[in-house]
Amino acid sequence: MNIRVETGAIEQIECDALAVVAFDKESPGGSLAWEVTKTVNGLAGKWIEELCQGGEFSGKLFETTILYRPAGLKAKRVVLVGGGKSDKFTAFELRKVGGAAVRTLRSKSIPVVGLALEAGAGAAEQVMAAVEGAILADYEPDQYKTENKKGKPIETFVAVVPGGEAALEEVARRAQIIAESQNFTRSLVSEPGNRMTPSALAERSRQMAVEQGLECEILDQDRMKQLGMGALLGVAAGSAEPPVMMVLRYRPEGEAASGTHLGLVGKGVTFDTGGISIKPSENMEKMKYDMAGGAAVLGAMRAIAQLRPAIAVTALVPAVENMPGGRAQRPGDIVTTLSGKTVEVLNTDAEGRLILADALTYAKRLGCTHLVNAATLTGAIVIALGHVNVGVFSNDDTLREKVLAAAKAAGEKMWPMPLDDEYKEQLKSAFADIPNVGSRWGGAITAAMFLKEFANSTPWVHLDIAGTAWLDDSKAFLAKGPSGVAVRTLVNLAVNWKD
Ligand code: BES
Ligand code: ZN
Ligand code: ZN
């Protein structure tokens, strides 16, 4: 999608459709709380006011109405889009409202779309959210549909800020990089297990690294054996597909000003059948999204390569397929992890923590001073937080606060979860150092406690994205399928890092 910022008079903007936000008439400032909406209303014969006052357009979030050939404007159509209560309207809502307008127009194959924004103090934040919202809304995982595709992608999106500053161009450029990287993540996650094998994921990451000028190293099974990644190899044993570990490196130019070396680690289970502790077949097809953490880390690296933060960042994505083959690991097997700790595999379906244990240990070996991992780790986090918040676990208050602040600024909902020592009592094995599962209760926490054993004293945050990485139903502003959650937070964390 081409992205432009226009700062000229609204009546001069040439586009196929100009989206204009109108609010609930009962909220502060009424339906026309925005100056730019008032201007369009005045130019186009006050029909916006009439529709809102008459109740035909309520202004509730994501409601849309299209007017053709509005008088007084060069735009061919005006799309009125509801913003809800004006006093509750933030960049977070704008990202979605702009997205809703884009999806309405995309479904009608309308090529050039503008969105009218307010100049002034919040303009940069608005342009950022609008551009991100538009690019994310335009994404459709329909690459395997050979017929009946719904609409055509938008060709050009124009953020219209009458009287805005030239610096908004740069804001839009950065927003475009981030949102396109999030869509890159979604495109990886949308691939089915037969196509997105560990080797295929490695190939896609290598291709991306070459395009973006990142260093890329792929560890194969032999190398993992040499190193002693017994936990990762144990999970891979049941599959005909060999495992890989992707290592992508970004380094800032010149002398690194900061000693910080951020390690981003992502779970890359390209399909999770559960292994010998096999999952029920109902909904098992969704387990192709079990590599969403790994894909989020790769998407974040794609943006980081272009935005060039001041700290070193290394991404590690262990990728395996969890299958119940003749050579699969069994419940009760004991594996030796890269750290030297032994693990009793009581349940082969708790495989994410096994591959992450070795990846976290390896990240520390590569010199990472801070670790953040993203993983579709537990069904229990979906019970705890539903499909709204990412669960945030950490052994370090400062890093946890940094990640939560980055998430807030990026418009991604995340919520802190506890990691008290009491939970560790569930992680006792009769025959090895640690089992890979605890009891039924607090399953998301015991999974995180397991990872904490491998992060050890290195500041670490674990993001459990099992409830948020996949949309079961489409929204007004987003397609059904992969959400690309955590990409914007990880990018924000690296780009705005302060020691
Ligand atoms: N990949 C799953 C977690 C998951 C569940 C992701 C639902 C997305 C949606 C993970 O590997 C898993 O199977 N976890 C088990 C752990 C249990 C065996 C302790 C779970 O959550 O049931
Ligand atoms: Zn599993
Ligand atoms: Zn899994």
Coordinates of C-alpha atoms and ligand atoms in Angstrom, one line a residue:
M1 CA 0.0 0.0 0.0
N2 CA 1.3 3.5 -0.9
I3 CA 1.2 5.9 2.1
R4 CA 0.9 9.7 1.8
V5 CA 0.4 12.6 4.2
E6 CA -1.5 15.6 2.9
T7 CA -1.5 18.8 4.9
G8 CA -3.5 21.0 2.4
A9 CA -7.1 22.2 2.5
I10 CA -9.5 19.3 2.9
E11 CA -11.7 20.4 -0.1
Q12 CA -8.6 20.0 -2.4
I13 CA -7.9 16.4 -1.4
E14 CA -8.4 14.1 -4.4
C15 CA -9.3 10.5 -3.4
D16 CA -11.9 7.9 -4.1
A17 CA -13.2 8.1 -0.6
L18 CA -12.5 10.4 2.3
A19 CA -13.2 8.9 5.8
V20 CA -14.4 11.4 8.4
V21 CA -14.8 10.5 12.1
A22 CA -18.1 11.5 13.8
F23 CA -18.9 10.9 17.4
D24 CA -21.8 9.9 19.7
K25 CA -23.9 13.2 19.9
E26 CA -24.2 12.9 23.7
S27 CA -20.4 13.1 24.2
P28 CA -18.4 16.3 24.8
G29 CA -18.4 18.5 21.7
G30 CA -21.2 16.4 20.2
S31 CA -21.0 14.5 16.9
L32 CA -18.8 17.1 15.3
A33 CA -16.2 17.2 18.1
W34 CA -13.4 17.3 15.6
E35 CA -12.6 20.6 13.7
V36 CA -11.9 18.7 10.5
T37 CA -15.3 17.0 10.7
K38 CA -17.0 20.4 11.2
T39 CA -15.2 21.7 8.2
V40 CA -16.3 18.8 6.0
N41 CA -19.8 19.2 7.3
G42 CA -19.8 22.9 6.4
L43 CA -18.4 22.3 2.9
A44 CA -20.7 19.4 2.1
G45 CA -24.0 21.0 3.0
K46 CA -24.3 20.1 6.7
W47 CA -25.6 16.6 6.0
I48 CA -23.3 15.1 8.6
E49 CA -25.0 17.2 11.2
E50 CA -28.4 16.2 9.9
L51 CA -27.7 12.5 9.9
C52 CA -26.3 12.6 13.4
Q53 CA -29.0 14.8 14.9
G54 CA -31.7 12.8 13.3
G55 CA -30.2 9.6 14.8
E56 CA -29.7 7.9 11.5
F57 CA -26.0 7.8 12.2
S58 CA -25.4 7.2 15.9
G59 CA -21.6 7.6 15.9
K60 CA -21.1 4.3 17.7
L61 CA -17.7 2.7 17.2
F62 CA -17.1 1.3 13.6
E63 CA -20.5 2.3 12.2
T64 CA -20.1 3.5 8.6
T65 CA -22.2 5.4 6.1
I66 CA -21.2 6.3 2.6
L67 CA -22.2 9.5 0.7
Y68 CA -21.5 9.7 -3.1
R69 CA -20.3 12.8 -4.9
P70 CA -20.4 15.2 -1.9
A71 CA -20.7 18.8 -2.9
G72 CA -17.8 21.2 -2.0
L73 CA -15.1 18.4 -2.0
K74 CA -12.8 16.9 -4.6
A75 CA -13.1 13.5 -2.9
K76 CA -15.5 11.2 -4.8
R77 CA -17.1 9.9 -1.6
V78 CA -17.3 10.7 2.1
V79 CA -17.3 7.8 4.5
L80 CA -18.7 8.7 7.8
V81 CA -17.2 6.5 10.5
G82 CA -18.3 6.3 14.1
G83 CA -15.7 7.1 16.8
G84 CA -17.9 6.4 19.9
K85 CA -17.6 8.8 22.8
S86 CA -15.4 11.7 21.9
D87 CA -13.8 11.8 25.4
K88 CA -12.9 8.1 25.3
F89 CA -11.3 8.5 21.8
T90 CA -7.5 7.9 21.8
A91 CA -5.0 6.7 19.3
F92 CA -5.9 3.2 20.4
E93 CA -9.5 3.7 19.1
L94 CA -8.3 5.6 16.0
R95 CA -6.2 2.7 14.9
K96 CA -9.3 0.6 14.9
V97 CA -11.7 3.2 13.5
G98 CA -9.4 4.0 10.6
G99 CA -9.1 0.3 10.1
A100 CA -12.9 -0.1 10.0
A101 CA -13.2 2.5 7.3
V102 CA -10.4 0.8 5.3
R103 CA -12.1 -2.6 5.5
T104 CA -15.5 -1.2 4.4
L105 CA -13.9 0.4 1.4
R106 CA -11.6 -2.6 0.6
S107 CA -14.6 -4.8 0.4
K108 CA -15.8 -2.5 -2.4
S109 CA -12.4 -2.5 -4.1
I110 CA -12.0 1.3 -3.7
P111 CA -8.4 2.1 -4.5
V112 CA -7.5 5.5 -3.0
V113 CA -8.6 6.2 0.5
G114 CA -8.1 9.3 2.8
L115 CA -8.7 9.7 6.5
A116 CA -9.3 13.2 7.9
L117 CA -7.3 13.9 11.1
E118 CA -6.8 16.8 13.4
A119 CA -3.7 19.0 13.3
G120 CA -2.1 20.1 16.5
A121 CA -0.5 18.5 19.6
G122 CA -1.8 14.9 19.0
A123 CA -1.2 14.9 15.2
A124 CA 1.9 12.7 15.2
E125 CA 0.2 10.1 17.4
Q126 CA -2.9 10.2 15.1
V127 CA -0.9 9.8 11.9
M128 CA 1.0 6.9 13.5
A129 CA -2.3 5.1 14.6
A130 CA -4.1 5.9 11.3
V131 CA -1.4 4.5 9.1
E132 CA -0.9 1.4 11.2
G133 CA -4.7 0.8 11.4
A134 CA -5.0 1.2 7.6
I135 CA -2.2 -1.3 6.7
L136 CA -3.3 -3.8 9.3
A137 CA -6.9 -3.6 8.2
D138 CA -5.9 -4.1 4.5
Y139 CA -4.3 -7.5 5.3
E140 CA -6.4 -10.5 4.3
P141 CA -5.1 -14.1 4.6
D142 CA -6.6 -15.2 1.3
Q143 CA -3.4 -16.3 -0.5
Y144 CA -4.9 -19.8 -1.1
K145 CA -8.3 -18.7 -2.3
T146 CA -8.4 -19.0 -6.1
E147 CA -11.9 -17.6 -6.3
N148 CA -14.4 -15.5 -4.4
K149 CA -11.8 -13.2 -2.9
K150 CA -13.6 -10.4 -1.0
G151 CA -12.5 -7.1 -2.5
K152 CA -9.1 -5.8 -3.6
P153 CA -6.4 -4.4 -1.5
I154 CA -6.3 -0.6 -1.1
E155 CA -3.7 1.0 -3.4
T156 CA -3.1 4.3 -1.6
F157 CA -3.9 5.5 1.9
V158 CA -3.7 9.3 2.6
A159 CA -3.5 10.6 6.1
V160 CA -5.1 14.0 5.7
V161 CA -4.1 16.6 8.3
P162 CA -5.1 20.1 7.1
G163 CA -2.5 22.6 8.5
G164 CA -0.2 19.8 9.7
E165 CA 3.6 19.9 9.8
A166 CA 6.0 18.4 7.2
A167 CA 7.5 16.2 10.0
L168 CA 4.4 14.0 9.8
E169 CA 5.8 12.3 6.7
E170 CA 8.6 10.7 8.8
V171 CA 6.0 9.6 11.4
A172 CA 4.0 7.9 8.6
R173 CA 7.1 6.3 7.1
R174 CA 8.0 4.7 10.5
A175 CA 4.4 3.6 11.0
Q176 CA 4.4 1.9 7.6
I177 CA 7.5 0.0 8.4
I178 CA 6.1 -1.3 11.7
A179 CA 2.6 -2.2 10.3
E180 CA 4.1 -3.9 7.2
S181 CA 6.3 -5.9 9.6
Q182 CA 3.3 -6.9 11.6
N183 CA 1.6 -8.1 8.4
F184 CA 4.8 -10.0 7.5
T185 CA 4.4 -11.8 10.9
R186 CA 0.7 -12.5 10.1
S187 CA 1.6 -13.9 6.6
L188 CA 4.0 -16.4 8.3
V189 CA 1.4 -17.4 10.9
S190 CA -1.4 -17.8 8.3
E191 CA 0.6 -20.5 6.4
P192 CA -0.7 -24.1 7.1
G193 CA 1.6 -26.7 8.8
N194 CA 2.2 -28.6 5.5
R195 CA 3.7 -25.5 4.0
M196 CA 5.3 -23.7 7.0
T197 CA 7.6 -26.4 8.2
P198 CA 10.6 -25.5 10.4
S199 CA 12.8 -25.5 7.3
A200 CA 10.4 -23.4 5.4
L201 CA 10.3 -20.9 8.3
A202 CA 14.1 -20.8 8.3
E203 CA 14.1 -20.1 4.6
R204 CA 11.6 -17.2 5.0
S205 CA 13.7 -15.8 7.8
R206 CA 16.9 -16.0 5.8
Q207 CA 15.2 -14.3 2.8
M208 CA 13.9 -11.5 5.1
A209 CA 17.3 -11.1 6.7
V210 CA 19.0 -10.8 3.3
E211 CA 16.4 -8.2 2.2
Q212 CA 16.8 -6.2 5.4
G213 CA 20.6 -6.5 5.8
L214 CA 20.5 -8.6 9.0
E215 CA 23.0 -11.3 9.8
C216 CA 21.3 -14.7 9.7
E217 CA 22.5 -18.1 11.0
I218 CA 20.5 -21.3 10.9
L219 CA 21.6 -24.0 13.3
D220 CA 20.7 -27.5 12.0
Q221 CA 20.0 -30.7 13.9
D222 CA 23.7 -31.8 13.9
R223 CA 24.8 -28.5 15.4
M224 CA 22.1 -28.7 18.1
K225 CA 23.3 -32.3 18.9
Q226 CA 26.9 -31.0 19.2
L227 CA 25.8 -28.2 21.5
G228 CA 23.6 -30.4 23.6
M229 CA 20.1 -29.0 23.1
G230 CA 18.4 -32.1 24.4
A231 CA 15.1 -30.5 25.3
L232 CA 14.6 -29.0 21.8
L233 CA 15.8 -32.3 20.1
G234 CA 13.4 -34.3 22.2
V235 CA 10.4 -32.4 21.0
A236 CA 11.5 -32.7 17.3
A237 CA 12.1 -36.4 17.6
G238 CA 8.6 -37.5 16.6
S239 CA 8.6 -35.5 13.3
A240 CA 10.0 -36.3 9.9
E241 CA 10.7 -32.6 9.6
P242 CA 14.1 -31.6 11.1
P243 CA 14.3 -28.9 13.7
V244 CA 16.1 -25.6 13.1
M245 CA 17.2 -22.7 15.3
M246 CA 17.2 -19.3 13.6
V247 CA 19.6 -16.7 14.9
L248 CA 19.2 -13.2 13.4
R249 CA 21.5 -10.4 14.5
Y250 CA 21.0 -6.6 14.3
R251 CA 24.0 -4.4 15.4
P252 CA 24.0 -0.6 15.7
E253 CA 26.6 1.3 13.6
G254 CA 29.9 2.4 15.2
E255 CA 30.8 2.0 18.8
A256 CA 27.7 0.6 20.7
A257 CA 26.8 3.5 23.0
S258 CA 25.0 1.0 25.3
G259 CA 26.1 -2.3 26.8
T260 CA 22.6 -3.6 26.4
H261 CA 22.1 -6.6 24.2
L262 CA 18.5 -7.5 23.9
G263 CA 17.6 -11.1 23.1
L264 CA 14.2 -11.7 21.5
V265 CA 13.2 -15.4 21.7
G266 CA 10.0 -16.8 20.0
K267 CA 8.3 -20.2 20.1
G268 CA 8.3 -21.7 16.6
V269 CA 6.2 -24.8 16.8
T270 CA 5.1 -25.0 13.2
F271 CA 2.4 -27.5 14.2
D272 CA 1.4 -28.8 17.7
T273 CA -0.4 -32.1 17.7
G274 CA 0.5 -32.5 21.3
G275 CA 2.8 -35.4 20.4
I276 CA 2.2 -38.7 22.2
S277 CA 0.1 -36.7 24.8
I278 CA -2.0 -36.0 21.7
K279 CA -4.6 -33.2 21.6
P280 CA -8.3 -33.8 20.8
S281 CA -8.9 -33.4 17.1
E282 CA -11.6 -30.7 17.6
N283 CA -9.9 -27.3 16.7
M284 CA -6.5 -29.0 16.2
E285 CA -6.2 -27.2 12.9
K286 CA -5.6 -24.0 14.8
M287 CA -2.4 -25.3 16.1
K288 CA -0.6 -24.0 13.0
Y289 CA -0.5 -20.7 14.9
D290 CA 1.8 -22.3 17.5
M291 CA 4.7 -20.5 15.8
A292 CA 3.2 -17.0 16.3
G293 CA 5.8 -16.1 19.0
G294 CA 8.6 -16.9 16.6
A295 CA 6.9 -15.1 13.8
A296 CA 6.4 -12.0 16.0
V297 CA 10.1 -12.0 16.8
L298 CA 11.0 -12.2 13.1
G299 CA 8.5 -9.4 12.3
A300 CA 10.0 -7.2 15.0
M301 CA 13.5 -7.8 13.6
R302 CA 12.3 -6.8 10.1
A303 CA 11.2 -3.4 11.5
I304 CA 14.3 -3.1 13.8
A305 CA 16.6 -3.6 10.8
Q306 CA 14.9 -0.5 9.1
L307 CA 14.4 1.7 12.2
R308 CA 18.0 1.1 13.4
P309 CA 17.8 1.5 17.2
A310 CA 20.9 2.2 19.3
I311 CA 21.1 -1.2 21.0
A312 CA 22.2 -4.6 19.8
V313 CA 19.3 -7.1 19.2
T314 CA 19.6 -10.8 18.6
A315 CA 16.5 -12.9 17.7
L316 CA 16.4 -16.6 18.4
V317 CA 13.6 -18.8 17.0
P318 CA 13.7 -22.5 17.8
A319 CA 11.4 -24.2 15.3
V320 CA 10.1 -27.8 15.5
E321 CA 7.0 -29.8 14.6
N322 CA 5.4 -31.6 17.6
M323 CA 4.3 -35.0 16.2
P324 CA 3.5 -38.4 17.6
G325 CA 5.9 -40.5 15.3
G326 CA 7.6 -43.8 15.9
R327 CA 10.6 -42.0 17.3
A328 CA 8.6 -39.5 19.3
Q329 CA 9.5 -38.8 22.9
R330 CA 7.3 -40.5 25.5
P331 CA 5.8 -39.3 28.7
G332 CA 8.3 -40.1 31.4
D333 CA 11.3 -39.5 29.1
I334 CA 14.2 -37.5 30.7
V335 CA 16.1 -35.1 28.6
T336 CA 19.2 -33.0 29.3
T337 CA 18.9 -29.4 28.4
L338 CA 21.6 -27.1 27.1
S339 CA 21.9 -25.6 30.6
G340 CA 22.8 -29.1 32.0
K341 CA 19.5 -29.3 34.0
T342 CA 17.5 -32.5 33.4
V343 CA 13.8 -32.4 32.7
E344 CA 11.2 -35.2 33.1
V345 CA 8.8 -34.9 30.2
L346 CA 5.5 -35.7 31.9
N347 CA 3.4 -34.3 29.1
T348 CA 4.7 -34.1 25.5
D349 CA 2.1 -31.4 24.8
A350 CA 4.0 -29.0 27.1
E351 CA 6.6 -28.7 24.3
G352 CA 6.9 -24.9 24.0
R353 CA 8.7 -24.5 27.3
L354 CA 11.2 -27.3 26.3
I355 CA 12.3 -25.6 23.1
L356 CA 12.4 -22.2 24.8
A357 CA 14.5 -23.5 27.7
D358 CA 17.3 -24.3 25.3
A359 CA 16.8 -21.2 23.3
L360 CA 17.0 -19.0 26.4
T361 CA 20.1 -20.7 27.5
Y362 CA 21.7 -20.2 24.1
A363 CA 20.7 -16.6 24.1
K364 CA 22.6 -16.0 27.3
R365 CA 25.6 -17.8 25.8
L366 CA 25.5 -15.4 22.9
G367 CA 25.8 -12.5 25.3
C368 CA 22.3 -11.2 25.6
T369 CA 21.9 -9.1 28.7
H370 CA 18.1 -8.9 28.6
L371 CA 15.7 -11.5 27.4
V372 CA 12.1 -11.1 26.1
N373 CA 10.3 -14.2 24.8
A374 CA 6.9 -14.5 23.0
A375 CA 5.1 -17.7 22.9
T376 CA 1.6 -19.3 22.4
L377 CA 2.5 -21.2 25.6
T378 CA -0.6 -22.2 27.4
G379 CA -4.4 -22.7 27.1
A380 CA -4.4 -21.5 30.7
I381 CA -3.6 -17.9 29.8
V382 CA -6.7 -17.9 27.6
I383 CA -8.7 -19.0 30.7
A384 CA -7.1 -16.2 32.8
L385 CA -7.1 -13.3 30.4
G386 CA -9.4 -14.3 27.5
H387 CA -8.6 -12.9 24.1
V388 CA -7.9 -9.4 25.2
N389 CA -4.6 -9.2 27.1
V390 CA -1.2 -10.7 26.6
G391 CA 0.0 -12.3 29.9
V392 CA 3.3 -10.7 31.1
F393 CA 5.6 -12.6 33.4
S394 CA 9.0 -11.4 34.6
N395 CA 11.8 -11.9 37.1
D396 CA 12.8 -8.2 36.9
D397 CA 10.6 -5.2 37.8
T398 CA 12.5 -2.7 35.7
L399 CA 12.3 -4.8 32.5
R400 CA 8.6 -5.7 33.1
E401 CA 7.8 -2.0 33.4
K402 CA 9.7 -1.2 30.2
V403 CA 7.8 -3.9 28.3
L404 CA 4.4 -2.7 29.7
A405 CA 5.2 0.9 28.8
A406 CA 6.3 -0.2 25.3
A407 CA 3.0 -2.1 24.9
K408 CA 0.9 0.8 26.0
A409 CA 2.7 3.2 23.6
A410 CA 2.3 0.7 20.8
G411 CA -1.5 0.2 21.5
E412 CA -1.2 -3.5 22.5
K413 CA -3.0 -4.7 25.7
M414 CA -0.8 -6.6 28.1
W415 CA -1.3 -7.5 31.8
P416 CA 1.2 -8.4 34.5
M417 CA 0.9 -11.9 36.0
P418 CA 2.5 -13.2 39.2
L419 CA 5.6 -15.5 39.6
D420 CA 5.7 -16.1 43.4
D421 CA 8.1 -18.8 44.7
E422 CA 5.1 -20.7 46.1
Y423 CA 4.2 -21.8 42.5
K424 CA 7.5 -23.5 42.2
E425 CA 6.3 -26.2 44.6
Q426 CA 4.3 -27.6 41.7
L427 CA 7.5 -28.2 39.8
K428 CA 9.0 -31.2 41.6
S429 CA 10.2 -34.3 39.8
A430 CA 10.9 -37.6 41.5
F431 CA 13.6 -38.6 38.9
A432 CA 14.9 -35.4 37.2
D433 CA 15.7 -31.8 38.2
I434 CA 12.4 -30.5 37.1
P435 CA 9.2 -31.8 35.4
N436 CA 7.8 -30.0 32.3
V437 CA 4.3 -29.6 33.9
G438 CA 2.8 -28.7 37.2
S439 CA -0.7 -29.4 38.5
R440 CA -3.9 -28.3 36.8
W441 CA -4.0 -25.0 38.6
G442 CA -2.3 -21.8 37.6
G443 CA -1.1 -23.5 34.4
A444 CA 0.1 -20.3 32.7
I445 CA 2.1 -19.4 35.8
T446 CA 3.8 -22.8 36.3
A447 CA 4.8 -22.7 32.6
A448 CA 6.4 -19.3 33.1
M449 CA 8.0 -20.6 36.4
F450 CA 9.6 -23.4 34.3
L451 CA 11.1 -20.8 31.8
K452 CA 12.3 -18.7 34.7
E453 CA 14.5 -21.6 35.8
F454 CA 16.4 -21.2 32.5
A455 CA 16.5 -17.3 32.4
N456 CA 18.0 -17.6 35.9
S457 CA 19.5 -14.2 37.0
T458 CA 19.3 -12.6 33.5
P459 CA 16.5 -10.0 33.4
W460 CA 13.7 -11.7 31.4
V461 CA 10.1 -11.2 30.4
H462 CA 7.8 -13.9 29.0
L463 CA 4.8 -12.9 26.9
D464 CA 2.1 -15.6 26.7
I465 CA 0.2 -14.8 23.5
A466 CA -1.9 -17.9 23.2
G467 CA -5.1 -16.0 23.7
T468 CA -4.2 -13.0 21.5
A469 CA -2.3 -14.2 18.5
W470 CA -5.3 -15.5 16.6
L471 CA -8.8 -14.0 16.0
D472 CA -11.5 -16.6 15.8
D473 CA -13.8 -14.2 14.1
S474 CA -13.1 -11.1 12.0
K475 CA -13.5 -7.7 13.5
A476 CA -14.7 -4.5 11.7
F477 CA -11.0 -3.5 11.5
L478 CA -9.1 -6.8 11.3
A479 CA -9.5 -10.1 9.3
K480 CA -10.1 -13.4 11.0
G481 CA -6.8 -15.3 11.6
P482 CA -3.4 -14.2 12.8
S483 CA -3.2 -10.9 14.7
G484 CA 0.5 -10.3 14.7
V485 CA 0.4 -9.4 18.4
A486 CA 3.6 -8.4 20.2
V487 CA 5.4 -7.1 17.1
R488 CA 4.7 -3.4 17.8
T489 CA 5.6 -3.8 21.5
L490 CA 8.9 -5.5 20.7
V491 CA 9.9 -2.9 18.1
N492 CA 8.9 -0.1 20.5
L493 CA 11.0 -1.7 23.3
A494 CA 14.1 -1.8 21.1
V495 CA 13.7 1.6 19.4
N496 CA 12.9 3.5 22.6
W497 CA 15.3 1.6 24.9
K498 CA 16.8 3.7 27.7
D499 CA 19.5 2.1 30.0
Ligands
BES1 N1 0.4 -24.7 22.1 C1 -0.2 -25.1 23.3 C2 -0.8 -23.9 24.0 C3 -2.0 -23.3 23.3 C4 -3.3 -23.7 23.7 C5 -1.9 -22.3 22.4 C6 -4.4 -23.1 23.1 C7 -2.9 -21.7 21.8 C8 -4.2 -22.1 22.1 C9 0.9 -25.6 24.2 O1 1.9 -26.3 23.7 C10 0.1 -26.6 25.1 O2 -0.3 -27.6 24.5 N2 0.0 -26.4 26.4 C11 -0.7 -27.3 27.2 C12 0.1 -27.4 28.5 C13 -0.4 -28.5 29.4 C14 0.0 -29.9 28.7 C15 0.3 -28.4 30.7 C16 -2.0 -26.6 27.5 O3 -2.1 -25.4 27.7 O4 -3.0 -27.3 27.6
ZN2 ZN 1.5 -28.3 23.2
ZN3 ZN 2.4 -25.6 21.7

